[in-house]
Short mmCIF file of C-alpha atoms in Angstrom, two decimals:
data_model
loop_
_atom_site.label_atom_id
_atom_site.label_comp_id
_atom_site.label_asym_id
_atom_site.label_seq_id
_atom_site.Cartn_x
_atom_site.Cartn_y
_atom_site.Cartn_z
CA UNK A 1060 18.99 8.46 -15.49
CA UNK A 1061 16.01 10.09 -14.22
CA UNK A 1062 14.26 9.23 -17.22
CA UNK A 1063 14.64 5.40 -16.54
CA UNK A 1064 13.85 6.23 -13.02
CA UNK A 1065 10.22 7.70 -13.94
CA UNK A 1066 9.73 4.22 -16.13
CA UNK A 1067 10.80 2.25 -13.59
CA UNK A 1068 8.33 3.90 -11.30
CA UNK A 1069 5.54 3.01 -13.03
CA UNK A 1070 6.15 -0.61 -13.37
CA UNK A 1071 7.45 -1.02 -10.00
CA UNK A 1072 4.34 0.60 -8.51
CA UNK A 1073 2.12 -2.93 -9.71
CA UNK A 1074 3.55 -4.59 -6.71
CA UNK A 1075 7.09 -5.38 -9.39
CA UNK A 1076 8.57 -7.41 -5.90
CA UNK A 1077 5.54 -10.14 -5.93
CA UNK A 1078 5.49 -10.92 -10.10
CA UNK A 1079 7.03 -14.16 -10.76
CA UNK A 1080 9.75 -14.54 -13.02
CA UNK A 1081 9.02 -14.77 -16.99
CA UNK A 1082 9.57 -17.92 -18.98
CA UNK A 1083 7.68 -17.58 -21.89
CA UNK A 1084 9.52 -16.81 -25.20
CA UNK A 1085 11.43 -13.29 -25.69
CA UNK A 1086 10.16 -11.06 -28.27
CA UNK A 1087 12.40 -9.13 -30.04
CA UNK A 1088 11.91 -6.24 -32.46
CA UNK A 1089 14.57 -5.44 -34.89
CA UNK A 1090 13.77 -2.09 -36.30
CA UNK A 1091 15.53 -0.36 -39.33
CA UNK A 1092 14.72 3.01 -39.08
CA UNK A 1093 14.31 5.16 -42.05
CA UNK A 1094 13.03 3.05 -44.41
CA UNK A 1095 15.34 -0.22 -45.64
CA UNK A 1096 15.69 -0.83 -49.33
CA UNK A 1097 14.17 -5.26 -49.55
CA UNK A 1098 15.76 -5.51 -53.35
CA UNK A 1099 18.85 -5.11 -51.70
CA UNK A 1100 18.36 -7.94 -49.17
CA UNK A 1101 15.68 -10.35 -49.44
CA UNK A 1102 13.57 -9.41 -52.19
CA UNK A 1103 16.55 -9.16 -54.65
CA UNK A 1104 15.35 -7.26 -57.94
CA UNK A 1105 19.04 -6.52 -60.04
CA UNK A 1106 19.94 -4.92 -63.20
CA UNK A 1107 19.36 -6.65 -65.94
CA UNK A 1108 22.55 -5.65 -67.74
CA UNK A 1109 25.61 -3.93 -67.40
CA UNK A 1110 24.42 -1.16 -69.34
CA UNK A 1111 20.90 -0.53 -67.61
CA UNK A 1112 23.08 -0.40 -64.28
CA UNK A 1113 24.05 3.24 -65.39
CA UNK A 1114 20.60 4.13 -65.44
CA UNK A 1115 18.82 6.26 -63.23
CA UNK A 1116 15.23 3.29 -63.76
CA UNK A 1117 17.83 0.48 -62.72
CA UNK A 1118 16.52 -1.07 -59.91
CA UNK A 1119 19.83 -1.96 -58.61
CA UNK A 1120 23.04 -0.75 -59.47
CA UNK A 1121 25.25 -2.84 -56.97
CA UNK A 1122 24.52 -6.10 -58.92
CA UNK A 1123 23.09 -7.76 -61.86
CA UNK A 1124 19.90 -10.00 -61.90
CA UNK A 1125 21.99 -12.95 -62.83
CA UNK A 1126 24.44 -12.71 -59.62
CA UNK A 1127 21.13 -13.24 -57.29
CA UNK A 1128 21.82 -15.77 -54.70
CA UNK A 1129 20.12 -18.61 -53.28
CA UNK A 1130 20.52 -20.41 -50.02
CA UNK A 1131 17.36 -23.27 -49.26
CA UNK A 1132 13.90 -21.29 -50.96
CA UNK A 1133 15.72 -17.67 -50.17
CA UNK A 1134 16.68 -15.61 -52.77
CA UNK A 1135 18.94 -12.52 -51.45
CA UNK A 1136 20.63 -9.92 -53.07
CA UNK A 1137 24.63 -10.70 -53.34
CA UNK A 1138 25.85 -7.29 -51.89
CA UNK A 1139 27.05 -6.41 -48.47
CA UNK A 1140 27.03 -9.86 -45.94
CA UNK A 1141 23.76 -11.48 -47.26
CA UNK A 1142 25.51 -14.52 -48.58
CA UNK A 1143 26.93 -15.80 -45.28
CA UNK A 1144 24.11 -14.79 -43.58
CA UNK A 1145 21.49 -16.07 -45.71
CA UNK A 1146 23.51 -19.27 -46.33
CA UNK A 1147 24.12 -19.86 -42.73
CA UNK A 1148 20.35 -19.26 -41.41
CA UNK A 1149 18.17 -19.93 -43.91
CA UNK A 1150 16.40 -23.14 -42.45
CA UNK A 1151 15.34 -21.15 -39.79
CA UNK A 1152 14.12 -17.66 -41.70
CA UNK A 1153 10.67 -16.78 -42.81
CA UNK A 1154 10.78 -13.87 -45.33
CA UNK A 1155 7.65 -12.48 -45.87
CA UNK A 1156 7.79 -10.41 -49.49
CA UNK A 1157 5.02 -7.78 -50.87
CA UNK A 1158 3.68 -5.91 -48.15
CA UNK A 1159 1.97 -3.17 -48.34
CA UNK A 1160 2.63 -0.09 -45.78
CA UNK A 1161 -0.07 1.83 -47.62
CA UNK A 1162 1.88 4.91 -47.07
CA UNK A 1163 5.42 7.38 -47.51
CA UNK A 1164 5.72 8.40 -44.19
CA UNK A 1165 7.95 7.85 -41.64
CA UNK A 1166 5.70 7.96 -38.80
CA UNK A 1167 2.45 5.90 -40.46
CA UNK A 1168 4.84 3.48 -41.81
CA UNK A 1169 6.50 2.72 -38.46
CA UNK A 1170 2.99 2.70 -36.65
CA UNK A 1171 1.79 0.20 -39.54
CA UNK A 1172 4.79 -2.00 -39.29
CA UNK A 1173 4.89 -2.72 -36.04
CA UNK A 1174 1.36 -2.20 -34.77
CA UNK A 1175 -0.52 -3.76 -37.68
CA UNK A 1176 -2.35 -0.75 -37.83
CA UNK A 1177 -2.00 3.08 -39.29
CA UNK A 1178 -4.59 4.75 -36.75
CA UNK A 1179 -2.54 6.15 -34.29
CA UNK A 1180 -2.31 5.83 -30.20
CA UNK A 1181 -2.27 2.01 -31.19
CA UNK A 1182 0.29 -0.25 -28.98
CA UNK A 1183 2.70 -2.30 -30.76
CA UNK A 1184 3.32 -6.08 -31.07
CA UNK A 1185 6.05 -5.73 -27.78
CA UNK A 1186 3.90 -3.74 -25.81
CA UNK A 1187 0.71 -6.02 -26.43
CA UNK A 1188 2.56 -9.04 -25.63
CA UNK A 1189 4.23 -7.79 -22.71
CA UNK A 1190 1.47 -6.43 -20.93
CA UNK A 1191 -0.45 -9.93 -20.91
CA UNK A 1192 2.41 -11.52 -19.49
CA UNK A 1193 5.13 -8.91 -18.01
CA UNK A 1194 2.73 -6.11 -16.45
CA UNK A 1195 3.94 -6.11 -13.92
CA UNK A 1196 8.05 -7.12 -14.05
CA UNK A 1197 10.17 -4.29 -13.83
CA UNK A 1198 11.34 -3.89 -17.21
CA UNK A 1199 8.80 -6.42 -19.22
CA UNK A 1200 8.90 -4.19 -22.59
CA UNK A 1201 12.32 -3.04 -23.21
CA UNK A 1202 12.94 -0.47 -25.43
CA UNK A 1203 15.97 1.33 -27.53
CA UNK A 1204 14.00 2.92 -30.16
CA UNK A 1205 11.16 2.50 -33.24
CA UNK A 1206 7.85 2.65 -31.88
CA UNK A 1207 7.22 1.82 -28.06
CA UNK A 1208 3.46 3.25 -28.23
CA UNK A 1209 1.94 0.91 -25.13
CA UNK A 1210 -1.40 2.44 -24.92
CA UNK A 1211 -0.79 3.00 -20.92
CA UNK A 1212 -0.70 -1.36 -21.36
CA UNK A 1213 3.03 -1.33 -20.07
CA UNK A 1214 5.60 0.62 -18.43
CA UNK A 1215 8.25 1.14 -21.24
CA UNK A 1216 12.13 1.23 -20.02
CA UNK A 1217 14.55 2.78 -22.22
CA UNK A 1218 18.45 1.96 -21.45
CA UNK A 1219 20.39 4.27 -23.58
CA UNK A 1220 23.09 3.33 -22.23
CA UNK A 1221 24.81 -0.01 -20.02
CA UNK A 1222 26.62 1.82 -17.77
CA UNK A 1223 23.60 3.58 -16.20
CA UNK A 1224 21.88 0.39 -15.20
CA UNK A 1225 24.91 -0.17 -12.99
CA UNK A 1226 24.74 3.28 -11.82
CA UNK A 1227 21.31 2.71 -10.79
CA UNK A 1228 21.77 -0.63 -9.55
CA UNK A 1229 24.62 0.26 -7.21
CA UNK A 1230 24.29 3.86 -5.79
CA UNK A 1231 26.23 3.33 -3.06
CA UNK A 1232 29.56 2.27 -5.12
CA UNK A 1233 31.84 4.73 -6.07
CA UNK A 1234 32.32 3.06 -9.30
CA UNK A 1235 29.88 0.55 -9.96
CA UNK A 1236 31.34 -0.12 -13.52
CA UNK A 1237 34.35 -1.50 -11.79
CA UNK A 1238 34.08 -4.35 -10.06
CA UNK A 1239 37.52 -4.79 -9.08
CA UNK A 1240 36.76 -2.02 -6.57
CA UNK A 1241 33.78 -2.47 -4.58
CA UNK A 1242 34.37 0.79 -2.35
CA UNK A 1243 31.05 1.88 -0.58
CA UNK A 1244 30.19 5.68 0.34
CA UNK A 1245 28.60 4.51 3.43
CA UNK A 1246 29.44 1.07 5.09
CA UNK A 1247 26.34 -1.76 4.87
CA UNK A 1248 25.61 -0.68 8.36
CA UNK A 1249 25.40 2.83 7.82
CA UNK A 1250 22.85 1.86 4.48
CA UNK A 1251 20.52 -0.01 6.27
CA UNK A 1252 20.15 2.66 9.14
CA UNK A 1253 19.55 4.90 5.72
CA UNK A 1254 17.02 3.39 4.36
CA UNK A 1255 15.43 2.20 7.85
CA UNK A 1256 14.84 6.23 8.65
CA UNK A 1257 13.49 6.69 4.82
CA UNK A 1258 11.69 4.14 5.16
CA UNK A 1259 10.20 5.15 8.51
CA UNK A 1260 9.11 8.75 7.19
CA UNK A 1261 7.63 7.58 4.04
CA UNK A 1262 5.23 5.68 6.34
CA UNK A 1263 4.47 8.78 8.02
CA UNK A 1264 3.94 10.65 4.54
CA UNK A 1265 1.45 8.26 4.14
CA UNK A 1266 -0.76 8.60 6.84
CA UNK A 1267 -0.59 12.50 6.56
CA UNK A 1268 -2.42 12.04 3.41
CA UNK A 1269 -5.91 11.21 2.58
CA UNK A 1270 -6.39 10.91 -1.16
CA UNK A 1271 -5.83 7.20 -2.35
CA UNK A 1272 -4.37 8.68 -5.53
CA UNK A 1273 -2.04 11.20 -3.79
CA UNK A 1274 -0.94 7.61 -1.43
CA UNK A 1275 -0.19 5.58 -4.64
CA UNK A 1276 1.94 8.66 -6.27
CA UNK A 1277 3.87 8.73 -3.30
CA UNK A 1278 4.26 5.06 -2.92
CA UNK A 1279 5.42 4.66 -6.75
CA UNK A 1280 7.62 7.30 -6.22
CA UNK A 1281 8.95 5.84 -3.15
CA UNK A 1282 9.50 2.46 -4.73
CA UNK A 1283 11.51 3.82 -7.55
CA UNK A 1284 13.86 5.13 -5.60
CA UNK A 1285 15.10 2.18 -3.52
CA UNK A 1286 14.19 -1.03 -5.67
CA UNK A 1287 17.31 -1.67 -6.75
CA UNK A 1288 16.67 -5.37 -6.23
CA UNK A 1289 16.04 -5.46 -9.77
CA UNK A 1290 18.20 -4.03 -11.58
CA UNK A 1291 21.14 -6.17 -9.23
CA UNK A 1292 19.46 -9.40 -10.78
CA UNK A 1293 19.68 -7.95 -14.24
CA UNK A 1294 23.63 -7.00 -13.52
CA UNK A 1295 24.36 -10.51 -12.31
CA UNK A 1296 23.36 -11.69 -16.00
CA UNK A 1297 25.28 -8.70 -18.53
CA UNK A 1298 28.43 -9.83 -19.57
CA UNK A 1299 31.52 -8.64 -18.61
CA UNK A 1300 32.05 -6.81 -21.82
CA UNK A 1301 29.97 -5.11 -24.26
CA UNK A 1302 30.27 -5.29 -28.05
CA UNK A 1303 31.48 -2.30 -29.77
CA UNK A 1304 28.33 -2.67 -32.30
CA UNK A 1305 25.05 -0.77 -31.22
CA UNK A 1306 22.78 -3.78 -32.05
CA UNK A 1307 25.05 -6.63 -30.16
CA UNK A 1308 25.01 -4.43 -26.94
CA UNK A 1309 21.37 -3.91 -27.65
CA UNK A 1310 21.24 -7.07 -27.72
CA UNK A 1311 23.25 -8.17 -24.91
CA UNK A 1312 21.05 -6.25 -22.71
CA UNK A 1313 17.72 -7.21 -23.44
CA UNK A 1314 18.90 -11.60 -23.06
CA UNK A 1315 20.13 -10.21 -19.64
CA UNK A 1316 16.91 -8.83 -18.63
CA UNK A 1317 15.36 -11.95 -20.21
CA UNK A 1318 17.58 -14.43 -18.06
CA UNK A 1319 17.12 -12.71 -15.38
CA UNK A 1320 12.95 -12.91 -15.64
CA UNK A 1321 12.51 -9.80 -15.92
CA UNK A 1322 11.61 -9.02 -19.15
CA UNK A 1323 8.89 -9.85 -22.08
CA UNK A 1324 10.07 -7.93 -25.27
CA UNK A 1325 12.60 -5.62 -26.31
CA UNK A 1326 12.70 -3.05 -29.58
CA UNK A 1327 16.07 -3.24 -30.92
CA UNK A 1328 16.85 -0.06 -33.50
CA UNK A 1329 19.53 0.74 -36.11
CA UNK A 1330 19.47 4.31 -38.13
CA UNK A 1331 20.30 5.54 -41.67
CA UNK A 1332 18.56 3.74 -43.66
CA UNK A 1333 16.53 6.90 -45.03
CA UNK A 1334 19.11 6.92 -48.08
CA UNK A 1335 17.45 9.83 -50.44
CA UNK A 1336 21.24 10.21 -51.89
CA UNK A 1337 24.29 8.31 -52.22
CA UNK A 1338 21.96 4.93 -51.64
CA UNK A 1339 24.69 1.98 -52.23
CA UNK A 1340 26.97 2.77 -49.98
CA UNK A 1341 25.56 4.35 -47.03
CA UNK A 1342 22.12 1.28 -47.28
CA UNK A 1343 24.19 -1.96 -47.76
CA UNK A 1344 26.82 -1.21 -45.35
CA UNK A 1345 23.67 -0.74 -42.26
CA UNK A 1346 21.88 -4.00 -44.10
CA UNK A 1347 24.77 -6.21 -43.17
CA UNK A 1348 25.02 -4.63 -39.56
CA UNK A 1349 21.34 -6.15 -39.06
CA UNK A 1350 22.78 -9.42 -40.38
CA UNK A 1351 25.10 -9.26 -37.88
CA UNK A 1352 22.67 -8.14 -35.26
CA UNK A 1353 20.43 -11.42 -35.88
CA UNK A 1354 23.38 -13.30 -36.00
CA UNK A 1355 25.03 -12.31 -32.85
CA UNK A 1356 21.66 -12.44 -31.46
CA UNK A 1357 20.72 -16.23 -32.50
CA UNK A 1358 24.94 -17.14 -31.77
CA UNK A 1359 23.99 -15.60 -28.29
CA UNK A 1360 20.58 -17.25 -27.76
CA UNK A 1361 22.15 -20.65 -28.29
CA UNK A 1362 25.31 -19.99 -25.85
CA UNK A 1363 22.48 -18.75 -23.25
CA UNK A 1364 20.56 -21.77 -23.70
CA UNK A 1365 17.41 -19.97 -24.18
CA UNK A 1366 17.63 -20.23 -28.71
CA UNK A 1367 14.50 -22.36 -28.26
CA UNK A 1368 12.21 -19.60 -26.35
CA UNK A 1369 13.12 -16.31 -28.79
CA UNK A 1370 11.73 -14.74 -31.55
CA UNK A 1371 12.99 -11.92 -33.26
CA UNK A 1372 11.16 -9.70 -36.07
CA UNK A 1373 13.14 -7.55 -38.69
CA UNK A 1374 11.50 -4.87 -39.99
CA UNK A 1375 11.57 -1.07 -41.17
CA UNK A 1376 9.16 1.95 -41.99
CA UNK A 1377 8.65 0.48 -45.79
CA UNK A 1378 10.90 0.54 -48.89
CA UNK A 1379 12.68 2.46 -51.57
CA UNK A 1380 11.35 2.93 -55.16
CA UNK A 1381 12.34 1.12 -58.20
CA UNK A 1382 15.40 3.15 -59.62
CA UNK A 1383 17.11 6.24 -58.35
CA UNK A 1384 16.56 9.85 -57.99
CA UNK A 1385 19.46 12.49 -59.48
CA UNK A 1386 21.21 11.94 -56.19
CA UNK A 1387 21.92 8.22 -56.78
CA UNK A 1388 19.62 7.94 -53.67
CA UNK A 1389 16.25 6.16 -53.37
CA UNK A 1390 12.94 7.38 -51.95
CA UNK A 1391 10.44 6.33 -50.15
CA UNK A 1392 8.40 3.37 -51.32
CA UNK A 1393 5.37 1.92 -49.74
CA UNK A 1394 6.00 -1.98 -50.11
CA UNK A 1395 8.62 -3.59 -48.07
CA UNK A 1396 9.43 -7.04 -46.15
CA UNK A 1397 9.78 -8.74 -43.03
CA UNK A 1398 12.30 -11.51 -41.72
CA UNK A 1399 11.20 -13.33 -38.67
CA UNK A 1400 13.32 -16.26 -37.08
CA UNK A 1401 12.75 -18.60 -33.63
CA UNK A 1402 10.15 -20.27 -31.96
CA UNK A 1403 6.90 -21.05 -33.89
CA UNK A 1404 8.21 -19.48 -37.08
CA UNK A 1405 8.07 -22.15 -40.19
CA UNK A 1406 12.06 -21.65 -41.51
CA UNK A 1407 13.24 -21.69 -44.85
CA UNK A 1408 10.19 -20.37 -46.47
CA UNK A 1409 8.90 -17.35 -48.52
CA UNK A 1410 5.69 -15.79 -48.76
CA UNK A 1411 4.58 -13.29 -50.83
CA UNK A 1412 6.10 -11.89 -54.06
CA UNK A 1413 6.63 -9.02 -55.88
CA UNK A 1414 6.93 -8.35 -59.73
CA UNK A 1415 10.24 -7.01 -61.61
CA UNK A 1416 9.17 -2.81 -60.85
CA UNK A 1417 9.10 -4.30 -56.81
CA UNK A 1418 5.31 -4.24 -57.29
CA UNK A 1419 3.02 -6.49 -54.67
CA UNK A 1420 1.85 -9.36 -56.20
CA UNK A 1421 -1.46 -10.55 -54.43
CA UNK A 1422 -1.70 -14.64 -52.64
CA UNK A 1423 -4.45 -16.79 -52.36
CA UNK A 1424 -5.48 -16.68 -49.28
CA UNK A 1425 -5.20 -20.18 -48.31
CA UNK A 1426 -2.20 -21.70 -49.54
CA UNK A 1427 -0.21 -18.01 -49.90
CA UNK A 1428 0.66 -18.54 -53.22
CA UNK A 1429 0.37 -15.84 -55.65
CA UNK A 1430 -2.51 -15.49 -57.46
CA UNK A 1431 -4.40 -12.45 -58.87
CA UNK A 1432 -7.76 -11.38 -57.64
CA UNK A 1433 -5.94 -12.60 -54.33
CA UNK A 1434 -5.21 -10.70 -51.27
CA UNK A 1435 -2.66 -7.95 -51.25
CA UNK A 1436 -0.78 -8.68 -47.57
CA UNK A 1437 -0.72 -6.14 -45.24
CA UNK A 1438 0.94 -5.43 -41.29
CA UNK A 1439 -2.15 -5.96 -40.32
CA UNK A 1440 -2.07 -9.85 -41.36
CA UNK A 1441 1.15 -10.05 -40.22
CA UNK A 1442 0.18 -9.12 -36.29
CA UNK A 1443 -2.84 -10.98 -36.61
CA UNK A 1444 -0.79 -13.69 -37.18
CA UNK A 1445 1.86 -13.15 -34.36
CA UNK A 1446 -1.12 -12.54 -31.85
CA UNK A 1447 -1.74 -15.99 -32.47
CA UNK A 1448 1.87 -17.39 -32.58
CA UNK A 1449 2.05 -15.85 -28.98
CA UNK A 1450 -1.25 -17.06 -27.93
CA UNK A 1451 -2.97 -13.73 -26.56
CA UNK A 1452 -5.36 -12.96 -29.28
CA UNK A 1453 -8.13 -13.97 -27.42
CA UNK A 1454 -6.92 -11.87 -24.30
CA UNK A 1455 -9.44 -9.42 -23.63
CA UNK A 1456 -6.45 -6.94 -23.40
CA UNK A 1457 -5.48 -7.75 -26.70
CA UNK A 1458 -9.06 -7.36 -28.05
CA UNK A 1459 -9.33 -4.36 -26.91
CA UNK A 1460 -7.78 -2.72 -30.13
CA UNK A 1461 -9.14 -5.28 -32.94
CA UNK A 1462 -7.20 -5.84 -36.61
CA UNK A 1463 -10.53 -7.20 -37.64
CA UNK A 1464 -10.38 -5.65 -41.38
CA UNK A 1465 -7.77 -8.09 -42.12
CA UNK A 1466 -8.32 -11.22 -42.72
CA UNK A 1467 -6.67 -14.09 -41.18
CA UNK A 1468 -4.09 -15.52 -43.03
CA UNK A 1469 -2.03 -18.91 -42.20
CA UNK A 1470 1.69 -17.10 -42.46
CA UNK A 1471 2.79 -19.51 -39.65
CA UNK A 1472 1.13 -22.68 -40.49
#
């Protein structure tokens, strides 16, 4: 709780009251943490035969090349709940295939990813975007997980958990989670006389003090305390019950904050995925709770209204080799893939390839093709790209932390 106070604090200090509501599109972040396994979603690479399934080199074991599914220009992998997912939103999917993390670990890949970048201290994607338009809403980059690095760009709120924003929004409630009883501590009366007197010696605080830096601690201190105002809007718009599943109340959440104008971009996170043994069944089951995720999340977005103005980005730290290790696990891999779906994004269309060994196969930079001699695709093109989708590359925020070493490269048209 007093962790999402202190965040609150210093996004409220920016004068949070006077920013108008946001109604650009919502960016959302969908990060599988630990590394996801592509040839077991949407870069499908299976066995060739029953009998090279039993091998430790197999790329697969769960399925055989022949059983790979199609749905539009996607191919998936025919395991877990790709096939009605991939068959139900293909039109509307990019995959982008082949890219290379250029490293093994966790925290470089997770930085590249979702950054575009490995140097480190670099803001992500969410926290670029949201602190050209949402610098100053209360809770403009949302965050429940992955990497929230904002370069001091943002204030980042973290809501582990959807009863504390009613906590927070309601301190005077007994129970603010039920609103059958709306029983007070203090009557209204009794409040306003509360907050009249705190209000009244924080204005006398003030003028005891004559460093502007000391005033504007004090003030942002002040203002997280009793702007509440905020969080009330954001409880009018949560629903009245939460999904069991992390990523739907995740989800849930951050189109609340959205509706409710009060927020740019939100990291959504799921765990597990770092699968060094027993790889089948512990990866495929967490691959179709992302499906599920996105679905719930696009199935919400068009309930809401609002499935025209979102765009949510799938990605993880990188991949998993080609074959298995002695532990029928897989390790860590430097070439993975993105999914990205909603507004802007061209659906029903791959780009990038890799060979049979899940190998990056380089495109011409033009038409995105493969081709060799090409260019191998990075994060980097990938955020240059979205920069542009979201129209702030030319922000002199934005260009304040350059991806000018890749080129650019027409991934949305």
């Amino acid at each position: 709780m007093a962790g999402l106070g202190v965040v609150a604090a210093g996004s409220l200090s920016r004068d949070a009251a006077a920013a108008d509501p946001y109604t650009g599109p919502l960016w959302v972040h969908l990060h599988a943490s630990g590394g996801w396994d592509p040839t077991s979603l949407c870069d499908p690479k299976g066995a060739m035969s029953v009998e090279e399934q039993e091998r430790r080199e197999a790329m697969n074991r769960s399925y055989l090349n022949a059983d790979i599914g199609t749905a539009g220009n996607l191919r998936f992998a025919p395991v877990g709940g790709n096939a009605e997912f991939f068959q139900k939103h293909h039109s509307r999917l990019l995959v982008i295939n082949g890219i290379d993390t250029a490293t093994n670990s966790h925290d470089a890949g997770v930085r590249n990813t979702w950054s575009g970048t490995l140097r480190e201290g670099k803001p992500g994607f969410a926290a670029l975007v949201a602190g050209v338009h949402g610098g100053e809403l209360p809770m403009g980059f949302i965050s429940n997980g992955g990497y929230d690095t904002t370069a001091n760009l943002v204030a980042v709120t973290r809501v582990p958990d959807t009863g504390l924003l009613q906590r927070l929004a309601y301190p005077n409630r007994i129970d603010p989670s039920n609103n059958e009883n709306l029983e007070q501590y203090h009557t209204d009366a009794t409040m306003t006389r509360i907050l009249e007197a705190r209000q009244a010696r924080h204005g006398v605080k003030l003028e005891q003090q004559r460093l502007p830096h000391v005033k504007q601690a004090m003030s942002t201190l002040f203002t997280s305390r009793v702007g509440q105002n905020e969080l009330k809007q954001l409880i009018q718009f949560l629903p009245e019950k939460f999904e069991d599943a992390s990523l739907r109340r995740q989800a849930q959440v951050a189109l609340a904050a959205y509706r409710a104008g009060i927020c740019v971009s939100a990291n959504l996170t799921i765990g597990g995925f770092d699968t060094h043994g027993n790889h089948d069944d512990s990866h495929i089951p967490r691959l179709t709770q992302i499906c599920d995720g996105v679905d719930f999340l696009l199935a919400a977005a068009e309930e809401q209204g609002i499935a025209d103005r979102i765009v949510i980005v799938v990605g993880s730290d990188f991949g998993r080799t080609p074959g298995y290790n002695e532990g029928n696990g897989k390790d860590h891999w430097n070439i993975t893939s993105m999914m990205l779906v909603g507004a802007g994004i061209p659906g029903n269309r791959v780009i990038g390839a890799t060979d049979d060994r899940h190998n990056p196969l380089e495109v011409d930079p033009v038409t995105l093709a493969p081709k060799q001699g090409g260019v191998r695709i990075t994060p980097g093109h990938i955020h240059k790209a979205l920069r542009r989708l979201a129209g702030i590359a030319d922000d002199p925020l934005v260009q304040r932390f350059p991806l000018s070493e890749e080129e650019d490269l027409p991934i949305f048209g």
